[in-house]
mmCIF file of C-alpha atoms and ligand atoms in Angstrom:
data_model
loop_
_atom_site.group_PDB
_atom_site.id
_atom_site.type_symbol
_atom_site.label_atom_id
_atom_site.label_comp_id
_atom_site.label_asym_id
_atom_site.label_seq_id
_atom_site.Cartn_x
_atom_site.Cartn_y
_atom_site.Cartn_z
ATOM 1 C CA UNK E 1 -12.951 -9.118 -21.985
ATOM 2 C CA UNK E 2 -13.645 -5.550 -21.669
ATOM 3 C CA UNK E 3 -10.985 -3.261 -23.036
ATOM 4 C CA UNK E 4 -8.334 -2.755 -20.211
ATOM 5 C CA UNK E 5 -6.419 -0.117 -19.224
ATOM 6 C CA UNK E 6 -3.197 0.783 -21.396
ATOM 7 C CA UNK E 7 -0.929 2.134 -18.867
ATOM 8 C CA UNK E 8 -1.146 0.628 -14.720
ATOM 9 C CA UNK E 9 0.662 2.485 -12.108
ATOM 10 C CA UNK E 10 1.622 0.753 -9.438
ATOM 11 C CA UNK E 11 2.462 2.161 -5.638
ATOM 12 C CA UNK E 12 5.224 -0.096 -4.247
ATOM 13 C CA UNK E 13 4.090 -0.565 -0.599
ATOM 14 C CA UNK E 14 6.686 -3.236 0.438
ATOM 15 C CA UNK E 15 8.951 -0.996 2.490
ATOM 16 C CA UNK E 16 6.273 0.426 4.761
ATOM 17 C CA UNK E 17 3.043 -1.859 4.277
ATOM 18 C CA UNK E 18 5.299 -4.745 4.068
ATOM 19 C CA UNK E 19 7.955 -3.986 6.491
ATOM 20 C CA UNK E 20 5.630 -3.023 9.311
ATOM 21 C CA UNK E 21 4.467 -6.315 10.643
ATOM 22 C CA UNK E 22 8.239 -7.803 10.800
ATOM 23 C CA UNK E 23 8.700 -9.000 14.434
ATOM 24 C CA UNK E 24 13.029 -8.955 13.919
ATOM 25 C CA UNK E 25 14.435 -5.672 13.601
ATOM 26 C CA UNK E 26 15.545 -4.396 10.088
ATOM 27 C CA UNK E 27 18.146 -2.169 9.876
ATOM 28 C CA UNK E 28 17.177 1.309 8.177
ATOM 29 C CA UNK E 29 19.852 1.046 6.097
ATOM 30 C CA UNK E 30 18.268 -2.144 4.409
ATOM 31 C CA UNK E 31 15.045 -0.365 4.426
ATOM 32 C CA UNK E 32 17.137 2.537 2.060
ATOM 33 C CA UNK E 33 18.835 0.070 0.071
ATOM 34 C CA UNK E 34 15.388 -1.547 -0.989
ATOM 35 C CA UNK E 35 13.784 1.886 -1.775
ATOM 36 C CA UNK E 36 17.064 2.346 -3.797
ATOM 37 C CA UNK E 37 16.405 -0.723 -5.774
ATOM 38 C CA UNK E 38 12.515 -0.152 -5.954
ATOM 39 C CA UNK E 39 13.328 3.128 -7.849
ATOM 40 C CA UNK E 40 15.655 1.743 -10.061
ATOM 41 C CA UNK E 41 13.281 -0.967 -11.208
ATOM 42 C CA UNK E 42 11.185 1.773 -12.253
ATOM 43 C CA UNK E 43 8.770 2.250 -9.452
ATOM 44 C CA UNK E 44 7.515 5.781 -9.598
ATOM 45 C CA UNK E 45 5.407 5.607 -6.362
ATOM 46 C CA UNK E 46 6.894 4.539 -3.095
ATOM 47 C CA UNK E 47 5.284 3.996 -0.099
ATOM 48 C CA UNK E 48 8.591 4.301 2.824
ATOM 49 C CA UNK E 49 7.594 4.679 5.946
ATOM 50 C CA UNK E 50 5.165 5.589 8.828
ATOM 51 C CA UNK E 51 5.428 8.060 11.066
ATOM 52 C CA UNK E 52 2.996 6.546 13.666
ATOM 53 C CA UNK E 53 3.436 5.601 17.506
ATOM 54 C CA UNK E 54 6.673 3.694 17.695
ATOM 55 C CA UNK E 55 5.061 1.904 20.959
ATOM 56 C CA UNK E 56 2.210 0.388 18.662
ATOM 57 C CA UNK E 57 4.444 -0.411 15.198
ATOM 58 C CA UNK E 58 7.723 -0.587 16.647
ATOM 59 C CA UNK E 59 9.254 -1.269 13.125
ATOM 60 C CA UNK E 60 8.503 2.128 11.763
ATOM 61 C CA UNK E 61 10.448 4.060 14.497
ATOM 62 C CA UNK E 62 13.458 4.728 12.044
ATOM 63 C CA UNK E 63 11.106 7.004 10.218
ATOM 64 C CA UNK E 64 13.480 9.693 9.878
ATOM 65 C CA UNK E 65 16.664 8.217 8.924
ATOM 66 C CA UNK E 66 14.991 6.065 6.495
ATOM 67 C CA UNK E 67 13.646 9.355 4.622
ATOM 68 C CA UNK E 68 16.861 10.923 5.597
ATOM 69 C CA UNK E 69 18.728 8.205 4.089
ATOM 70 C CA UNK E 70 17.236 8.025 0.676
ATOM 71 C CA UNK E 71 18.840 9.622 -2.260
ATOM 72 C CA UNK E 72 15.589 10.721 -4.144
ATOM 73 C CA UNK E 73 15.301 10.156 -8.081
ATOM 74 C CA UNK E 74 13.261 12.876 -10.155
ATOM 75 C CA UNK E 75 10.066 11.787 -10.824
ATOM 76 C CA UNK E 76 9.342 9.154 -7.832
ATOM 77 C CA UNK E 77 6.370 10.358 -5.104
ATOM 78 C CA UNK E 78 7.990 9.258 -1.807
ATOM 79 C CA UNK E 79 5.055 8.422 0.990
ATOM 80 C CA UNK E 80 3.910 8.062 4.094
ATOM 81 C CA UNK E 81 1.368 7.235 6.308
ATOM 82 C CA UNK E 82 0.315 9.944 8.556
ATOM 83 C CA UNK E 83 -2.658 8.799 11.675
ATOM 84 C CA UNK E 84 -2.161 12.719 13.077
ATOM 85 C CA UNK E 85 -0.810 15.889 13.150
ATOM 86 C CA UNK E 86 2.091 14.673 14.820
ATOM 87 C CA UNK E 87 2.966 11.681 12.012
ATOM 88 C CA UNK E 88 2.553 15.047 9.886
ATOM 89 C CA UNK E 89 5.212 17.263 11.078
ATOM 90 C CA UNK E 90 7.210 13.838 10.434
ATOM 91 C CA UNK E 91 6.125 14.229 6.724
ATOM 92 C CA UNK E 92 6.848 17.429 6.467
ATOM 93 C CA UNK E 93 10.246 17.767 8.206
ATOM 94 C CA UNK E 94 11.624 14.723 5.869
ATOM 95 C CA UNK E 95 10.054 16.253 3.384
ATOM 96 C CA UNK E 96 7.557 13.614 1.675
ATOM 97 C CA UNK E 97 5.703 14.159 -1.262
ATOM 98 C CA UNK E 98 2.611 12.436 -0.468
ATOM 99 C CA UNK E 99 1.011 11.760 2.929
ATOM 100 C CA UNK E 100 -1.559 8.534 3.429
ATOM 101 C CA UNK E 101 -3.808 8.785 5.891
ATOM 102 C CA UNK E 102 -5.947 5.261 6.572
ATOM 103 C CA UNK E 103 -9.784 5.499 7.974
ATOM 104 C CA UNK E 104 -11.792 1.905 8.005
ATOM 105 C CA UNK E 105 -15.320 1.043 7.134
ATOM 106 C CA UNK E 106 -15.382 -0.993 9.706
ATOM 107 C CA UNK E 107 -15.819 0.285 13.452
ATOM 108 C CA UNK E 108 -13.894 -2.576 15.214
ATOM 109 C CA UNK E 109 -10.968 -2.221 13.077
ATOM 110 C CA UNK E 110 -10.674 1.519 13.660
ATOM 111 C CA UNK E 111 -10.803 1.300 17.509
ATOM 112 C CA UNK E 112 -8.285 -1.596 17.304
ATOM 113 C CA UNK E 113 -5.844 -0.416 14.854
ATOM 114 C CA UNK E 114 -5.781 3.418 15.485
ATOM 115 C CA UNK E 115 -7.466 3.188 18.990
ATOM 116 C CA UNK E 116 -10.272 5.735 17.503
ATOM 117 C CA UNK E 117 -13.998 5.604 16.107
ATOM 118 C CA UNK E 118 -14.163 6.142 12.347
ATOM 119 C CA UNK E 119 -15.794 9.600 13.208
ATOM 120 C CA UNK E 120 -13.099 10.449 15.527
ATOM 121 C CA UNK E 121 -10.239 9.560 12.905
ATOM 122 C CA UNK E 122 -12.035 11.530 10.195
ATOM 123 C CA UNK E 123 -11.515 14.804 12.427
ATOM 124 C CA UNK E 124 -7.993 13.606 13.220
ATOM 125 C CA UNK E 125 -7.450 13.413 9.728
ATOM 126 C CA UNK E 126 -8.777 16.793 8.722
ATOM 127 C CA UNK E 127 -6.196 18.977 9.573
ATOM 128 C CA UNK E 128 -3.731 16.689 8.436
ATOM 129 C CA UNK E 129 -5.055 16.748 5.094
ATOM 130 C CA UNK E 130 -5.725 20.666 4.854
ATOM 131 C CA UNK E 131 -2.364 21.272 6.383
ATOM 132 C CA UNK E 132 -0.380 18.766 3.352
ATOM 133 C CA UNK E 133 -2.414 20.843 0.614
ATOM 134 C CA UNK E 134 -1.380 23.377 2.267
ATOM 135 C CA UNK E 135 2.124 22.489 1.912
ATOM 136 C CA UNK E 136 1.558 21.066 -1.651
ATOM 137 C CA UNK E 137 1.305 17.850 -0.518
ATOM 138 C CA UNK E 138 -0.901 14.921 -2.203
ATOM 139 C CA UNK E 139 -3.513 13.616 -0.356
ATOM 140 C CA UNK E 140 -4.206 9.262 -0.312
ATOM 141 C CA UNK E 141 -6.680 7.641 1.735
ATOM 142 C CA UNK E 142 -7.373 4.345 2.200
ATOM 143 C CA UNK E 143 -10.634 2.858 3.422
ATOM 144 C CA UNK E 144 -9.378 -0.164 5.605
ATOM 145 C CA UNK E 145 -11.483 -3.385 5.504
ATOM 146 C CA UNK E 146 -13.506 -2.426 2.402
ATOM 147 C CA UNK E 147 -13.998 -6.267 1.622
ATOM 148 C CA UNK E 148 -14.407 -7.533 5.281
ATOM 149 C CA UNK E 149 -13.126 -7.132 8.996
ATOM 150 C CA UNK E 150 -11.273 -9.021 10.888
ATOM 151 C CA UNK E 151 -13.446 -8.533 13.801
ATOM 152 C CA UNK E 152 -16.617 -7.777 12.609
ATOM 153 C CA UNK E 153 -16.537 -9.428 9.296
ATOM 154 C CA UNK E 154 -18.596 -8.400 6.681
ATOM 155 C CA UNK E 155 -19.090 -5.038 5.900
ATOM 156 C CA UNK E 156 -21.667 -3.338 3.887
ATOM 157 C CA UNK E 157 -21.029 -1.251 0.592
ATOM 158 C CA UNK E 158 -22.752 1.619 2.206
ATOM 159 C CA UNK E 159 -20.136 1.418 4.853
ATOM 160 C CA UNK E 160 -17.381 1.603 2.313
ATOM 161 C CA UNK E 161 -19.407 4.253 0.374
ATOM 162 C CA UNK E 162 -19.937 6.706 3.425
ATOM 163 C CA UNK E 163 -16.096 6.752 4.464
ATOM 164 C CA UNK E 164 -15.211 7.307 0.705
ATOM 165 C CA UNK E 165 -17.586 10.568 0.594
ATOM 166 C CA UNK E 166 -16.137 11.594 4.660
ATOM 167 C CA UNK E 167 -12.495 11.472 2.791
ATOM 168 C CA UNK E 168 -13.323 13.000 -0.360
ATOM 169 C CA UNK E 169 -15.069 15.735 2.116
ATOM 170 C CA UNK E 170 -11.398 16.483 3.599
ATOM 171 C CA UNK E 171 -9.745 16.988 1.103
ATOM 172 C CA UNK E 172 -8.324 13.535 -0.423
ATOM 173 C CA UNK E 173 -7.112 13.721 -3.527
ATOM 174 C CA UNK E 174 -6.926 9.970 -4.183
ATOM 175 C CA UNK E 175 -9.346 7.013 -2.876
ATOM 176 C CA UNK E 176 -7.818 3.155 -2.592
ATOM 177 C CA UNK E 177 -9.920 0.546 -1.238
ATOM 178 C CA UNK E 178 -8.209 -1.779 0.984
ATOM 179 C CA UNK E 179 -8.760 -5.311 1.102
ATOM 180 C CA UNK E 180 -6.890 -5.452 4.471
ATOM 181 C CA UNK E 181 -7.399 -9.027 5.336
ATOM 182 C CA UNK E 182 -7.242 -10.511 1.704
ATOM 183 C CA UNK E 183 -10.755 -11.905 1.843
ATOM 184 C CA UNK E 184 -12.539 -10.333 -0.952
ATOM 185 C CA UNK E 185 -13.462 -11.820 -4.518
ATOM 186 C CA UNK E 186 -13.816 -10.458 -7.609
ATOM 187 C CA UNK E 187 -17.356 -9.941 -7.728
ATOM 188 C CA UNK E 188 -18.085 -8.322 -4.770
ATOM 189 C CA UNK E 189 -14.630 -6.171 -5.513
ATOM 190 C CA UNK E 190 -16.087 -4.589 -8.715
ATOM 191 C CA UNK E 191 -18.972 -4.179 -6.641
ATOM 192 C CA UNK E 192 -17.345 -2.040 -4.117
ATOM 193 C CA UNK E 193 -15.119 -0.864 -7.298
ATOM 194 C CA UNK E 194 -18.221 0.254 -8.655
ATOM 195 C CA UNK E 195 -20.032 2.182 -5.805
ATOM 196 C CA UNK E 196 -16.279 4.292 -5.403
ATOM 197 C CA UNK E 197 -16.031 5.175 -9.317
ATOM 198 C CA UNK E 198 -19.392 7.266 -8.844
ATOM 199 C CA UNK E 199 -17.790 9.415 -6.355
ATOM 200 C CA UNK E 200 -13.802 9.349 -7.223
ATOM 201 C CA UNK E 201 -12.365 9.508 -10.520
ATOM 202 C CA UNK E 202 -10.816 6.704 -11.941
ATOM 203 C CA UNK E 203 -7.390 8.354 -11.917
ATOM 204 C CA UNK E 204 -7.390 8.767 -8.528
ATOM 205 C CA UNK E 205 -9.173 5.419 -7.288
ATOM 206 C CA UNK E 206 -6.795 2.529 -6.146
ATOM 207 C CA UNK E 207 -6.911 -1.497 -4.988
ATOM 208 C CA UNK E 208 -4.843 -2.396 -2.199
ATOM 209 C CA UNK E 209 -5.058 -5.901 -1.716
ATOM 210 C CA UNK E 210 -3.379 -8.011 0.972
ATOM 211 C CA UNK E 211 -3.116 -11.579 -0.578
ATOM 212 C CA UNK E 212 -4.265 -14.230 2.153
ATOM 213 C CA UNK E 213 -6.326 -15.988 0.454
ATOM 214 C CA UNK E 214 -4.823 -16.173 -2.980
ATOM 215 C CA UNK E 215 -7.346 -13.576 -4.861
ATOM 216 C CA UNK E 216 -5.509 -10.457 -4.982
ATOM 217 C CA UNK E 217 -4.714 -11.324 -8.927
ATOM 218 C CA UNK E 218 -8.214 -12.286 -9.774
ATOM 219 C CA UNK E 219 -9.534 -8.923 -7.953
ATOM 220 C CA UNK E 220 -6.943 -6.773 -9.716
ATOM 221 C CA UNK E 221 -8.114 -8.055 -13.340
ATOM 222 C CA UNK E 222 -11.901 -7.655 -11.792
ATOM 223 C CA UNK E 223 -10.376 -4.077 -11.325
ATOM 224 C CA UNK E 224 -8.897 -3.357 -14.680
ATOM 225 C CA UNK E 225 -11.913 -4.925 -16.589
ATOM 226 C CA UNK E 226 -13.694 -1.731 -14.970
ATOM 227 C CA UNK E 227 -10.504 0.662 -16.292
ATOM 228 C CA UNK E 228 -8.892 0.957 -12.185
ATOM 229 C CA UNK E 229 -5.151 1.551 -13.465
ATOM 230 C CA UNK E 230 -3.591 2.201 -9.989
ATOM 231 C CA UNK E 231 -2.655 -1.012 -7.499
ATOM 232 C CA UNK E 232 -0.576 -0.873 -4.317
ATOM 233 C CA UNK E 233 1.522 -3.878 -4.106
ATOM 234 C CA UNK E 234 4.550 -5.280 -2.431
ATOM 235 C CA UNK E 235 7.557 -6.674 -3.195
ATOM 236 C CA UNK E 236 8.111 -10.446 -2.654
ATOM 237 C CA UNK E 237 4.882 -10.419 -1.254
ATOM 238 C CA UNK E 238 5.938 -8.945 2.421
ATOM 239 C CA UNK E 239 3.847 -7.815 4.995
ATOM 240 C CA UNK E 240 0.461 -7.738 6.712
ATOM 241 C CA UNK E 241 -0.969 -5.524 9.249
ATOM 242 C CA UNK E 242 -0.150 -5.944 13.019
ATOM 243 C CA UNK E 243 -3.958 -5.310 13.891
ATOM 244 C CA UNK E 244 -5.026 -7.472 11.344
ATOM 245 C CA UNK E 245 -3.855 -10.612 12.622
ATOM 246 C CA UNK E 246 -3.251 -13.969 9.855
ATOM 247 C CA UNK E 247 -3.558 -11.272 7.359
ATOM 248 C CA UNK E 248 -0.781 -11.904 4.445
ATOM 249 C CA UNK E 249 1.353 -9.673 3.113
ATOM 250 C CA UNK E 250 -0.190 -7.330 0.009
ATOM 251 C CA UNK E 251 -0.071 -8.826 -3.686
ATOM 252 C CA UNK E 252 4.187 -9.375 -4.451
ATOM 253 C CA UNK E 253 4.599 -6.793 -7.348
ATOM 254 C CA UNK E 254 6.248 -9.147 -9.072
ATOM 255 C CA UNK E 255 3.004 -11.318 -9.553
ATOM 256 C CA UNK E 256 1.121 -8.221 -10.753
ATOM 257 C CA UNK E 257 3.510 -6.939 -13.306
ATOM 258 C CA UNK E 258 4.211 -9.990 -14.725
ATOM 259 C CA UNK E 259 0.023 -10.142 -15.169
ATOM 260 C CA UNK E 260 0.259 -6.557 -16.257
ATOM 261 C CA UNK E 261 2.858 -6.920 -18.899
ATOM 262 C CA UNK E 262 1.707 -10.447 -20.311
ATOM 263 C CA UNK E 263 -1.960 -8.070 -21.150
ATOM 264 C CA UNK E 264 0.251 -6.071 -22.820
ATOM 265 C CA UNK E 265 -0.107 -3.217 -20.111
ATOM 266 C CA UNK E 266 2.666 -0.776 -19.681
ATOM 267 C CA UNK E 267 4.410 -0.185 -16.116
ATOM 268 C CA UNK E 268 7.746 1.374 -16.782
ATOM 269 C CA UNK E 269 8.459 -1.729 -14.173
ATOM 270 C CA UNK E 270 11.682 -3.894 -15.285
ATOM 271 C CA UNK E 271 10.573 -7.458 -13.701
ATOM 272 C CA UNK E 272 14.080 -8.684 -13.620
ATOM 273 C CA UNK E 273 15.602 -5.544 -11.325
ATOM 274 C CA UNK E 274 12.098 -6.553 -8.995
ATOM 275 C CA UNK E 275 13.133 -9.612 -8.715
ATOM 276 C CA UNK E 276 16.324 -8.722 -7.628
ATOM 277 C CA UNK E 277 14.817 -6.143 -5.336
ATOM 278 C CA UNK E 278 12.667 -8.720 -3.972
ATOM 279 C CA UNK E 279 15.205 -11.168 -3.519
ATOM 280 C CA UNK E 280 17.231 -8.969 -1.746
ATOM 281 C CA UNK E 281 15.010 -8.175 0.998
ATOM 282 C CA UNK E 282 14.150 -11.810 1.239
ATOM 283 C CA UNK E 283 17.859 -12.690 2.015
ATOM 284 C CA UNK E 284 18.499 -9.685 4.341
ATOM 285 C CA UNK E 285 14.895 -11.465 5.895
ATOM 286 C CA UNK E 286 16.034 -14.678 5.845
ATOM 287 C CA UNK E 287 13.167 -16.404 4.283
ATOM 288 C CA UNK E 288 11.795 -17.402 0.367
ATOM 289 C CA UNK E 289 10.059 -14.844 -1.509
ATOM 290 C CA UNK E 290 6.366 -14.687 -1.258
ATOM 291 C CA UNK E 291 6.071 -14.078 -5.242
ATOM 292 C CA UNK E 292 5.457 -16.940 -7.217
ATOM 293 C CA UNK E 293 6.933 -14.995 -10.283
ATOM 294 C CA UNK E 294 10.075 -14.277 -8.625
ATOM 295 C CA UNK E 295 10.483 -17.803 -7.295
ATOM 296 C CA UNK E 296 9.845 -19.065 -11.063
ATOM 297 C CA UNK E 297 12.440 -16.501 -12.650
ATOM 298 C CA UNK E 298 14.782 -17.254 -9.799
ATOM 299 C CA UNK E 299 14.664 -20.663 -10.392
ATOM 300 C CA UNK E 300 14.476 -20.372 -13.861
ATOM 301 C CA UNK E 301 18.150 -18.076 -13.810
ATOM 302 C CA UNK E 302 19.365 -21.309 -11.801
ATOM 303 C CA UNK E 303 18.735 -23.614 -14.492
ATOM 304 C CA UNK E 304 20.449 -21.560 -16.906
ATOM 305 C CA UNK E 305 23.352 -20.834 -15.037
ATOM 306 C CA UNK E 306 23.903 -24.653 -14.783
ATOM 307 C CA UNK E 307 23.764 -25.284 -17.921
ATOM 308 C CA UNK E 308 27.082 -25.887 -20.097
HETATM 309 P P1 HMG A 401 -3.045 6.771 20.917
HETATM 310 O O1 HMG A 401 -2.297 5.992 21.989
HETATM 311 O O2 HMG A 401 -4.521 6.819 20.991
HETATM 312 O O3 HMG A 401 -2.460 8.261 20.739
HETATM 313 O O4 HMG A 401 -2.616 6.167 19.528
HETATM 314 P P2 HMG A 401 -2.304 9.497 21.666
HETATM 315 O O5 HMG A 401 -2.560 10.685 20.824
HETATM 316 O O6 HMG A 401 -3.087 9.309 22.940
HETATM 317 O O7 HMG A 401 -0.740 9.465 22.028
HETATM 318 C C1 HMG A 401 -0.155 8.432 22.820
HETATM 319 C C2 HMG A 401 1.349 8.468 22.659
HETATM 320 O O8 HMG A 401 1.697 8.212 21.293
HETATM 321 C C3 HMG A 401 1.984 9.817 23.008
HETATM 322 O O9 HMG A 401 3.290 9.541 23.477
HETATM 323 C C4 HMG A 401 2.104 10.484 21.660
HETATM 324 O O10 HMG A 401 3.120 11.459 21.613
HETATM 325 C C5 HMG A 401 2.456 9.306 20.771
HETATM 326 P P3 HMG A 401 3.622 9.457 25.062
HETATM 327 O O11 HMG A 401 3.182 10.792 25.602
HETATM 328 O O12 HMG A 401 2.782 8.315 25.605
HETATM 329 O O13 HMG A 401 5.088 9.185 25.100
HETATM 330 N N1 HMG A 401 2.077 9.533 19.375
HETATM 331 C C6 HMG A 401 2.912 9.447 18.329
HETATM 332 N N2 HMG A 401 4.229 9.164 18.271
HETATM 333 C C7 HMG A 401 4.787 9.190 17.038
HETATM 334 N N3 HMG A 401 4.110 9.457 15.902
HETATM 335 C C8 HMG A 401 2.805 9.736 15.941
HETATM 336 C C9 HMG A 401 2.162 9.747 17.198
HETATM 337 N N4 HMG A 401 0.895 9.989 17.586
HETATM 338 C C10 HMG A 401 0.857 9.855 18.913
HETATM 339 N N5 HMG A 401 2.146 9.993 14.821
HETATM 340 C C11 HMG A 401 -2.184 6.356 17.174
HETATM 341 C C12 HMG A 401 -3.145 6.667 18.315
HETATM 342 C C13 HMG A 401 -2.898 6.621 15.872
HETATM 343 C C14 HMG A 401 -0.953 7.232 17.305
HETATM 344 C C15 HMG A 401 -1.791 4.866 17.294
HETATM 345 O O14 HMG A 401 -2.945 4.096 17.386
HETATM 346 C C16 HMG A 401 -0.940 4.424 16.158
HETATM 347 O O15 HMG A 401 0.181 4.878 15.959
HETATM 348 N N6 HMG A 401 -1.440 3.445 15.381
HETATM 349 C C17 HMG A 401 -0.668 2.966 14.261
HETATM 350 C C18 HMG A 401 -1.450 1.984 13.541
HETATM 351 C C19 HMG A 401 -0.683 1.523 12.321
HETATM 352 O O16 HMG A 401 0.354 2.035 11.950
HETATM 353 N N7 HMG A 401 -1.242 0.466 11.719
HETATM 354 C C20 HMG A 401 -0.677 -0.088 10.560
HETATM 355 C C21 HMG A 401 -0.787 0.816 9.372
HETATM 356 S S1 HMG A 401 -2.417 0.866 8.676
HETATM 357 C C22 HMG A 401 -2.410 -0.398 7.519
HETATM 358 O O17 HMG A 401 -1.494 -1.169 7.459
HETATM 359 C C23 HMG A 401 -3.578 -0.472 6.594
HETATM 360 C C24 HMG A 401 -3.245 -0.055 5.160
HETATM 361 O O18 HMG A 401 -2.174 -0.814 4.639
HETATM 362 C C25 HMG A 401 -4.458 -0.273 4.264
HETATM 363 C C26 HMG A 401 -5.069 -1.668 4.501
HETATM 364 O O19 HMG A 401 -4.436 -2.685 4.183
HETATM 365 O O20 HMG A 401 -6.171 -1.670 5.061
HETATM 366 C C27 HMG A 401 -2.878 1.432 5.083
HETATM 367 MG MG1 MG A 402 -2.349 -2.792 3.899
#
């Protein structure tokens, strides 16, 4: 095996990528209390909230009191995902420290999930990116459907390639490619891996992959063997897009730092706070993790506290 990374970060999505597709309402102040318990497991990056149309993600519409709500540690990057200058003054009146703005290499998944062409979005996405430098703001993009579309299907590396460059053009500070629908493998992901490393640097390039179809562990390891050292990922598993329909929830960031620390990779992550974290927005949900991990250590924790 190639020589891995030493140190991963990882960008705990599970409160906004997670939370978004949920069809029952979730209070905000569970959404708070699981950014509370993220941050105390040692999650330095978390992704809250989005301050998009409440008509087409209905879940999101607490956007403010959920950033309004949190009681920020030093040293965690609190973001969210901005589609326009209007999800921007959101940002910047709750005062987030990182805005994500989301273009797709794929046509058909840009008209369906942000009602725009990708060229349109681009210019959409230009002044919100010059206004959050201006503000001192980071910059993330992700490229949507990087590893295939749920209505077009595949889509090309030069696809991928081109909205990379149009982001880097705007100002993006970092790059992750999406695997929105969880249908990539981890050949053609270090192939797609590959193509972004010659145009972002590695400490700013990301995977965010949804697990549908089981891979996301296999693609991260394709990832590290090439030295990527930043993942999304979300705990217990939750989520999927609403305009990606059948797509899973992103890799449970319990799986991936219980890969990360048995390579002997440091996260700062303690896996048994996750857990907890991830089994307590599974009860407030009403439904089993998602994380195979957590469901092991859970069940493990039963055993012992059975025993005599
Ligand atoms: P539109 O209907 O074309 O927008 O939607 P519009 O500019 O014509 O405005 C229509 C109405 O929406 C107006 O209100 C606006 O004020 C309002 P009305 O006058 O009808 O009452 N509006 C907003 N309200 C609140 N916040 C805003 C905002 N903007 C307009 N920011 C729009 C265009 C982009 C707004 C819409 O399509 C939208 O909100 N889409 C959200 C899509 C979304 O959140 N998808 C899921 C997140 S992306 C994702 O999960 C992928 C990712 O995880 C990576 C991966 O896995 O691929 C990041
Ligand atoms: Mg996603």
């Amino acid at each position: 095996m190639n020589k891995l990374p030493t140190h991963v970060t990882l960008v705990e999505v599970g409160p906004r990528d997670g939370l978004q597709n949920e069809a029952q309402p979730v209070p905000a102040a569970t959404k708070i209390e699981l950014v509370h318990r993220l941050q105390s497991a040692g999650l330095r990056e978390i992704e809250v909230t989005s301050f998009v149309s409440p008509k087409w993600v209905p879940q999101m519409a607490d956007n403010t009191e959920v950033m309004a709500g949190i009681q920020r540690q030093v040293g965690v990057r609190y973001s969210v995902l901005t589609p326009n200058m209007k999800g921007f003054e959101g940002a910047l009146a709750t005062k987030a420290d990182e805005v994500v703005i989301f273009a797709a290499a794929s046509e058909a998944f840009s008209q369906r999930n942000i009602n725009c062409s990708i060229a349109e979005s681009i210019e959409r996405f230009r002044p919100v990116a010059a206004a959050a430098r201006a503000h001192g703001m980071k910059v993330r993009a992700a490229v949507s459907c990087a590893l295939g579309c749920p209505y077009q299907g595949e889509v090309s590396i030069e696809a991928v390639d081109a909205v990379v460059q149009r982001l880097l053009d705007i100002g993006s500070h970092h790059i992750g490619i999406a695997d929105t629908i969880g249908v990539g493998t981890a050949g053609r992901v270090q192939q797609v891996m590959e193509a972004a490393m010659k145009r972002v640097p590695l400490a700013e390039l990301s995977g965010h992959f949804h697990d549908t179809h089981g891979q996301a562990l296999a693609n991260i390891l394709a990832c590290l063997q090439l030295g990527v050292h930043t993942f999304d990922a979300s705990v217990a598993g939750l989520g999927g897009c609403p305009y990606a329909k059948g797509a899973t929830g992103n890799v449970a960031t319990e799986d991936v730092v219980y890969l990360l620390h048995g390579l002997g990779i440091h996260t700062g992550i303690d896996l048994d706070a996750l857990v907890d974290a991830g089994a307590f927005i599974s009860a407030a949900l009403g439904r089993p993790t998602a994380s195979r991990v957590a469901r092991a250590l859970l069940a493990k924790r039963e055993r012992l506290a059975s025993q005599p």
